[in-house]
Short mmCIF file of C-alpha atoms in Angstrom, two decimals:
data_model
loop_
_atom_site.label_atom_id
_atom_site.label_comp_id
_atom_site.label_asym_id
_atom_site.label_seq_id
_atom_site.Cartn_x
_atom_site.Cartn_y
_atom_site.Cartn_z
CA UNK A 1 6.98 -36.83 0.11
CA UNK A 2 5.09 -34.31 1.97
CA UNK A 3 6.32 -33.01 5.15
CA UNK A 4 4.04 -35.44 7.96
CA UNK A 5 3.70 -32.51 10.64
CA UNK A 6 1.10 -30.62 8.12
CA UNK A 7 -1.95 -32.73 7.99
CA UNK A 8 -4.33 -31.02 5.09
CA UNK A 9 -7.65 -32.15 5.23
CA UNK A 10 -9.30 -35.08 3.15
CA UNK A 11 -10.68 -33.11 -0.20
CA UNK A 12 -8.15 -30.12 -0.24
CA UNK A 13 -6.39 -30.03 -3.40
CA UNK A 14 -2.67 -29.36 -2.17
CA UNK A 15 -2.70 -32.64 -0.94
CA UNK A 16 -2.04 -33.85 -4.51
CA UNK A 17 0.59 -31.26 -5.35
CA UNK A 18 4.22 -30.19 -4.69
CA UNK A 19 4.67 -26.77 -4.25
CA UNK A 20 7.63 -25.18 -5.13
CA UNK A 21 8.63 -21.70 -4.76
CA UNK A 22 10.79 -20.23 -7.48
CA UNK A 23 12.93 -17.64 -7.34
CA UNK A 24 15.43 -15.83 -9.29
CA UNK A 25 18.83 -16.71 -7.49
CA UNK A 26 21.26 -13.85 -5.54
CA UNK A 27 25.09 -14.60 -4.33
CA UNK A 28 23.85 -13.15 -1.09
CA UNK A 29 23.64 -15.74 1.32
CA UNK A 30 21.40 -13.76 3.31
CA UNK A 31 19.07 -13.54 0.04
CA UNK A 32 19.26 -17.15 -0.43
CA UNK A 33 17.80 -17.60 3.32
CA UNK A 34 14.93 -15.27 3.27
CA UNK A 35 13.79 -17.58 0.02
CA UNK A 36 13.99 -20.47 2.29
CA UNK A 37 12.39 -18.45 5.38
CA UNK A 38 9.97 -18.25 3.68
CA UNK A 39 9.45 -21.35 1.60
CA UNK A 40 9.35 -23.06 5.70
CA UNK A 41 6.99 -20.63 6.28
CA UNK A 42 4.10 -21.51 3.65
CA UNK A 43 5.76 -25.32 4.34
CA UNK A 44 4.48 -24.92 7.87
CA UNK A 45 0.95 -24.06 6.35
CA UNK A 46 0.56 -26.89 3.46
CA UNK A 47 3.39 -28.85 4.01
CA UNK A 48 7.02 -29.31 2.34
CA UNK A 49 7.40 -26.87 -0.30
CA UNK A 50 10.70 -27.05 -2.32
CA UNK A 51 12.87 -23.75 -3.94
CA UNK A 52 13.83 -23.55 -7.31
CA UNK A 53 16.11 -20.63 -8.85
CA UNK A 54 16.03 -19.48 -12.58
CA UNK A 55 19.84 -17.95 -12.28
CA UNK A 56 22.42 -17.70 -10.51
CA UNK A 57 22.63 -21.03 -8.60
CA UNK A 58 20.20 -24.21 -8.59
CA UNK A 59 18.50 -26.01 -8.27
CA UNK A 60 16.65 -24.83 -11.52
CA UNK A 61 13.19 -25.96 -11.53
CA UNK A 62 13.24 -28.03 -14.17
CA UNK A 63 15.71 -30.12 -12.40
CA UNK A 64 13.17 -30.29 -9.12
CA UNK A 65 9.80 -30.84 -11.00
CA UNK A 66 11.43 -33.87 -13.01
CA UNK A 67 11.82 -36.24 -9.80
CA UNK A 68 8.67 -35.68 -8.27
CA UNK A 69 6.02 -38.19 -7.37
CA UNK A 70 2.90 -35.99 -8.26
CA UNK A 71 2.23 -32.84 -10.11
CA UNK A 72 4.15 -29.68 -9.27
CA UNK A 73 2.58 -26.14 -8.57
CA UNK A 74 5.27 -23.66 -9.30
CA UNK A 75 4.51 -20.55 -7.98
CA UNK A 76 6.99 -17.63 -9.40
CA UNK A 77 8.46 -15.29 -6.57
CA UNK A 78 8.69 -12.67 -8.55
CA UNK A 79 6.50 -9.06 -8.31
CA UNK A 80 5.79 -8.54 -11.82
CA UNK A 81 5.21 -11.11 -14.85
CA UNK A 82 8.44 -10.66 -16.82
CA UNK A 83 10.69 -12.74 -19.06
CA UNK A 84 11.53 -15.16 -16.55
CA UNK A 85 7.89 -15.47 -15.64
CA UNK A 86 6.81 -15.72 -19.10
CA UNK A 87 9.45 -17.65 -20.83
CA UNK A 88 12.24 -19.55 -18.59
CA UNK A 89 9.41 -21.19 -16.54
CA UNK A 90 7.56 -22.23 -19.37
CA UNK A 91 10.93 -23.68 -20.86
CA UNK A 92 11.62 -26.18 -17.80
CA UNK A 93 8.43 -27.49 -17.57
CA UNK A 94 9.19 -28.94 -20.79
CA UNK A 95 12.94 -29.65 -20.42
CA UNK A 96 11.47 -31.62 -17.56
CA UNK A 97 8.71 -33.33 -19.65
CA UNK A 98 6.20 -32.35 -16.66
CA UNK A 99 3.34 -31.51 -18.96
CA UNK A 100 1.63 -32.11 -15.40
CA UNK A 101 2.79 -29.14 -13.79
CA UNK A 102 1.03 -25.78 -13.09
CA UNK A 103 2.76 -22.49 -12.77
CA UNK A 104 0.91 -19.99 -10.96
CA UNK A 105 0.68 -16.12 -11.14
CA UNK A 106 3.21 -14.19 -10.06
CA UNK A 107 3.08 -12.69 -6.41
CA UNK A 108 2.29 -9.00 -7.75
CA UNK A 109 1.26 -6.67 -8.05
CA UNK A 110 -1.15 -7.21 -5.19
CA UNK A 111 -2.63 -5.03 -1.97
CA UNK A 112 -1.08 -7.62 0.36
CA UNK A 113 2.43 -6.51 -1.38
CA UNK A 114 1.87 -3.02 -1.35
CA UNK A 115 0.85 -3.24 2.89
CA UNK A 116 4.37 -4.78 3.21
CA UNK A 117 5.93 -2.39 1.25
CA UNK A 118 4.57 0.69 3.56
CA UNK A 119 5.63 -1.53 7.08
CA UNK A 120 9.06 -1.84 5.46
CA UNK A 121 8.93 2.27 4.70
CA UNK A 122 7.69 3.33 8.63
CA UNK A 123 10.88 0.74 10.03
CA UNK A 124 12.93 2.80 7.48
CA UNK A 125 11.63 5.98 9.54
CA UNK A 126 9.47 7.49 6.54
CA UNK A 127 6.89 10.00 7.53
CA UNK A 128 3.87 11.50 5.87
CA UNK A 129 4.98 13.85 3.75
CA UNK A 130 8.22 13.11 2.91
CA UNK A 131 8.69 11.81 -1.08
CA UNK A 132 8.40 8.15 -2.19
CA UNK A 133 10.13 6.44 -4.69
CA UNK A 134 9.54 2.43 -5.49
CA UNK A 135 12.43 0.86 -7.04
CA UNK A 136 11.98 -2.16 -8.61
CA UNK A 137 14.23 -4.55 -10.62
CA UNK A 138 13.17 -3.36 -14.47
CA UNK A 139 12.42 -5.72 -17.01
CA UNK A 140 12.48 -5.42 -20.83
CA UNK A 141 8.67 -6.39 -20.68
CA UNK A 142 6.67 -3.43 -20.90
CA UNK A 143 3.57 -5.50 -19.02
CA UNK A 144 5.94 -5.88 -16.43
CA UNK A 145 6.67 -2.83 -16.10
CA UNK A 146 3.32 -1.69 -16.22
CA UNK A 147 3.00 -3.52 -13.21
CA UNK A 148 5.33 -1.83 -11.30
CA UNK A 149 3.12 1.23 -12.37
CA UNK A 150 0.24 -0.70 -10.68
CA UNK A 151 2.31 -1.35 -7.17
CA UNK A 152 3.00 2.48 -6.78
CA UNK A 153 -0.71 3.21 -7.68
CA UNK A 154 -1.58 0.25 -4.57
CA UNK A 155 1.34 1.99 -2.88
CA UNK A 156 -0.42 5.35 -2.72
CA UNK A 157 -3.62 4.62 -2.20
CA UNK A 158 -1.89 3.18 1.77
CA UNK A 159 0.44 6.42 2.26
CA UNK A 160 -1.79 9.14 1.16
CA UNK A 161 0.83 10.30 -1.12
CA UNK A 162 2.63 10.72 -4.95
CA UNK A 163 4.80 7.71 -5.22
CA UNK A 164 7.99 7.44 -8.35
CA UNK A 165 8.86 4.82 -9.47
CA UNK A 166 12.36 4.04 -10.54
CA UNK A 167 14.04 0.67 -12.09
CA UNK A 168 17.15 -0.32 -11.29
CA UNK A 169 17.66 -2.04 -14.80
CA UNK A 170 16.93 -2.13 -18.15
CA UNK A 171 13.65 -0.16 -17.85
CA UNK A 172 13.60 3.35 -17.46
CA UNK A 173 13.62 5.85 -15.58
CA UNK A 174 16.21 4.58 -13.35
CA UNK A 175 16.19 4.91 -9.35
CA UNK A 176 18.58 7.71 -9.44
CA UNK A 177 16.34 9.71 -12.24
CA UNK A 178 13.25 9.38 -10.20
CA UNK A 179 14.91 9.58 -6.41
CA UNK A 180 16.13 13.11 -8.49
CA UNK A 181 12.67 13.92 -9.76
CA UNK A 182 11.60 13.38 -6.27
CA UNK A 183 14.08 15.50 -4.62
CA UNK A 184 12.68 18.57 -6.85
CA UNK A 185 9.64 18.86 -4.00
CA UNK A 186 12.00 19.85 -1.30
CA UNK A 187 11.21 16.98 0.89
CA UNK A 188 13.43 14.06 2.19
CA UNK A 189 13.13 10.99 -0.45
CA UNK A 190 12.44 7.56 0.92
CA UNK A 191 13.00 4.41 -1.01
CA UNK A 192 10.78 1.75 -1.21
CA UNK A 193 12.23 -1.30 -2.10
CA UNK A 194 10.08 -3.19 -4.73
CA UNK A 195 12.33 -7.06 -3.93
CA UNK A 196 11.56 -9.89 -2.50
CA UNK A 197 14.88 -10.60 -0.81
CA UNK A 198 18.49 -8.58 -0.47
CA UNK A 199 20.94 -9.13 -3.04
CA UNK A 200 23.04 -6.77 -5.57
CA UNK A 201 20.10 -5.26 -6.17
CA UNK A 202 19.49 -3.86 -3.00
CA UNK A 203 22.44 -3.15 -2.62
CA UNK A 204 22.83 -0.07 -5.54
CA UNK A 205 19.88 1.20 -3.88
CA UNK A 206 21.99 2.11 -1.06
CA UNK A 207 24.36 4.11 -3.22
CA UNK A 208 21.78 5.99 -5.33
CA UNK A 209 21.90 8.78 -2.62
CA UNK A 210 18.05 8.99 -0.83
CA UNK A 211 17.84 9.70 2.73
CA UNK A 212 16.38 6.37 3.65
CA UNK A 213 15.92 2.86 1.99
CA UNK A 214 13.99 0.23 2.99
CA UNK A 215 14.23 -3.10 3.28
CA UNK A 216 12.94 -6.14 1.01
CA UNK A 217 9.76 -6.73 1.68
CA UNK A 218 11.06 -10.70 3.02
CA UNK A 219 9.36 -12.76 4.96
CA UNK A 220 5.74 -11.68 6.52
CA UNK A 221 3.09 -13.28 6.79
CA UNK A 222 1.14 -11.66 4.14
CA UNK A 223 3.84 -12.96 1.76
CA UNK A 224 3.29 -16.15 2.77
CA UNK A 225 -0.70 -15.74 2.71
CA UNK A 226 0.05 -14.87 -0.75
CA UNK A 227 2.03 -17.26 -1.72
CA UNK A 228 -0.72 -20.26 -0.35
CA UNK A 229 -3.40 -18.41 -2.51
CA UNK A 230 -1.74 -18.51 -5.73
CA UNK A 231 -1.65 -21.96 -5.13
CA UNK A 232 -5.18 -22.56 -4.26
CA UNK A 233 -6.12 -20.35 -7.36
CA UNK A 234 -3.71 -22.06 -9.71
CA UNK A 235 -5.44 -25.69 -9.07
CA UNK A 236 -9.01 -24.65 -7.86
CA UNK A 237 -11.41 -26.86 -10.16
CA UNK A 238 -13.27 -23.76 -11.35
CA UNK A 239 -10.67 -22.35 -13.07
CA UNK A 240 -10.09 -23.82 -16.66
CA UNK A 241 -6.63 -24.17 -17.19
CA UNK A 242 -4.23 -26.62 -19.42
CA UNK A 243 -1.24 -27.68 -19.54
CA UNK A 244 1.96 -25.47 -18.02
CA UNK A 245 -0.18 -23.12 -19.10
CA UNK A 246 0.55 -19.66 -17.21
CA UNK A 247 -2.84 -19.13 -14.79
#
């Protein structure tokens, strides 16, 4: 049931949706809450919005879409289209048997992303001039990865600078390779954290050796603006879309 303090207005589309934000999953219990910060958050603008996680604890999404009165809008918190994107939530729609459900894009890359990303690098105390890496998870999908490639172009484009990029799995080159390849300039090495919320991952980057890290990008508003878009993009009637089909 949708949460009665939101009142959308009579034609807008969310009102025949649940929207559920799903994420990957972290021990961390500090990871866990940012996921619900901000899943309240974009609650607050369209009304209850559920979390789902594809590892590490539940609930999985195919166990939240099955009970639901009306069609779910998933909408994957991750910041590049990788297996998980491409494959798990694809796989619980069906183990759900919600042919009715709509999985949105992922969140990047985008600008919005990238203008979090440079507010989370000034509260780490970067400066123009000093060397940028972006660490990001890694994926064994080269598109995702590619996409990475795309953030640290966006990235750039707001700092006025060359910006590495570094994975902190699977893909290559790895943080410490590029935070390396960045040292070679002379010039202190800031990393850029390419996550949605703190967890292991986030954590290595803290032992990689830069002079600064930054945080997740977490909870801002532009996340959350982000979020609500996908939405209204994944079920706007002028896009043609079918069933669980990726949008």
């Amino acid at each position: 049931m949708r949460d009665n303090h939101v009142r959308l207005p009579h034609g807008d589309r969310l009102r025949g949706v649940s929207p559920v934000l799903v994420a990957h999953g972290t021990r961390n219990p500090h990871g866990v809450n940012v996921i619900a910060e901000i899943a309240e958050a974009v609650g607050a603008r369209i009304g209850l919005t559920r979390t789902a996680f594809v590892d590490v604890l539940g609930p999985t999404p195919s166990e939240v879409i099955a009970d639901l009165d009306r069609p779910a809008v998933l909408v994957p918190a991750f910041l590049a289209s990788g297996y998980h994107v491409r494959k798990d939530l694809p796989e619980h729609v069906a183990l759900a048997g919600r042919p009715d459900t709509v999985v949105t894009r992922a969140l990047g890359p985008d600008p919005a992303i990238a203008a979090v990303a440079r507010l989370r690098l000034a509260e780490a105390g970067w400066e123009p001039g000093d060397a940028v890496v972006l660490a990001a998870a890694g994926s064994s999908d080269e598109s995702a990865c590619g996409q990475v490639y795309l953030a640290a172009r966006q990235l750039e484009s707001l700092i006025g600078g060359r910006v590495e990029v570094g994975f902190i799995t699977t893909a290559q080159p790895s943080v410490p390779e590029a935070i390396e390849r960045a040292r070679r300039s002379g010039r202190r090495v800031v990393v850029a954290s390419y996550l949605l919320a703190p967890g292991l991952f986030h954590q290595r980057l803290e032992t990689y050796g830069a002079d600064a890290v930054a945080a997740p990008l977490g909870p801002d508003p532009r996340i959350v603006d982000l979020i609500v878009t996908r939405m209204r993009a994944a079920i706007s009637p002028y896009r043609r879309t079918s069933v669980a089909r990726l949008v």
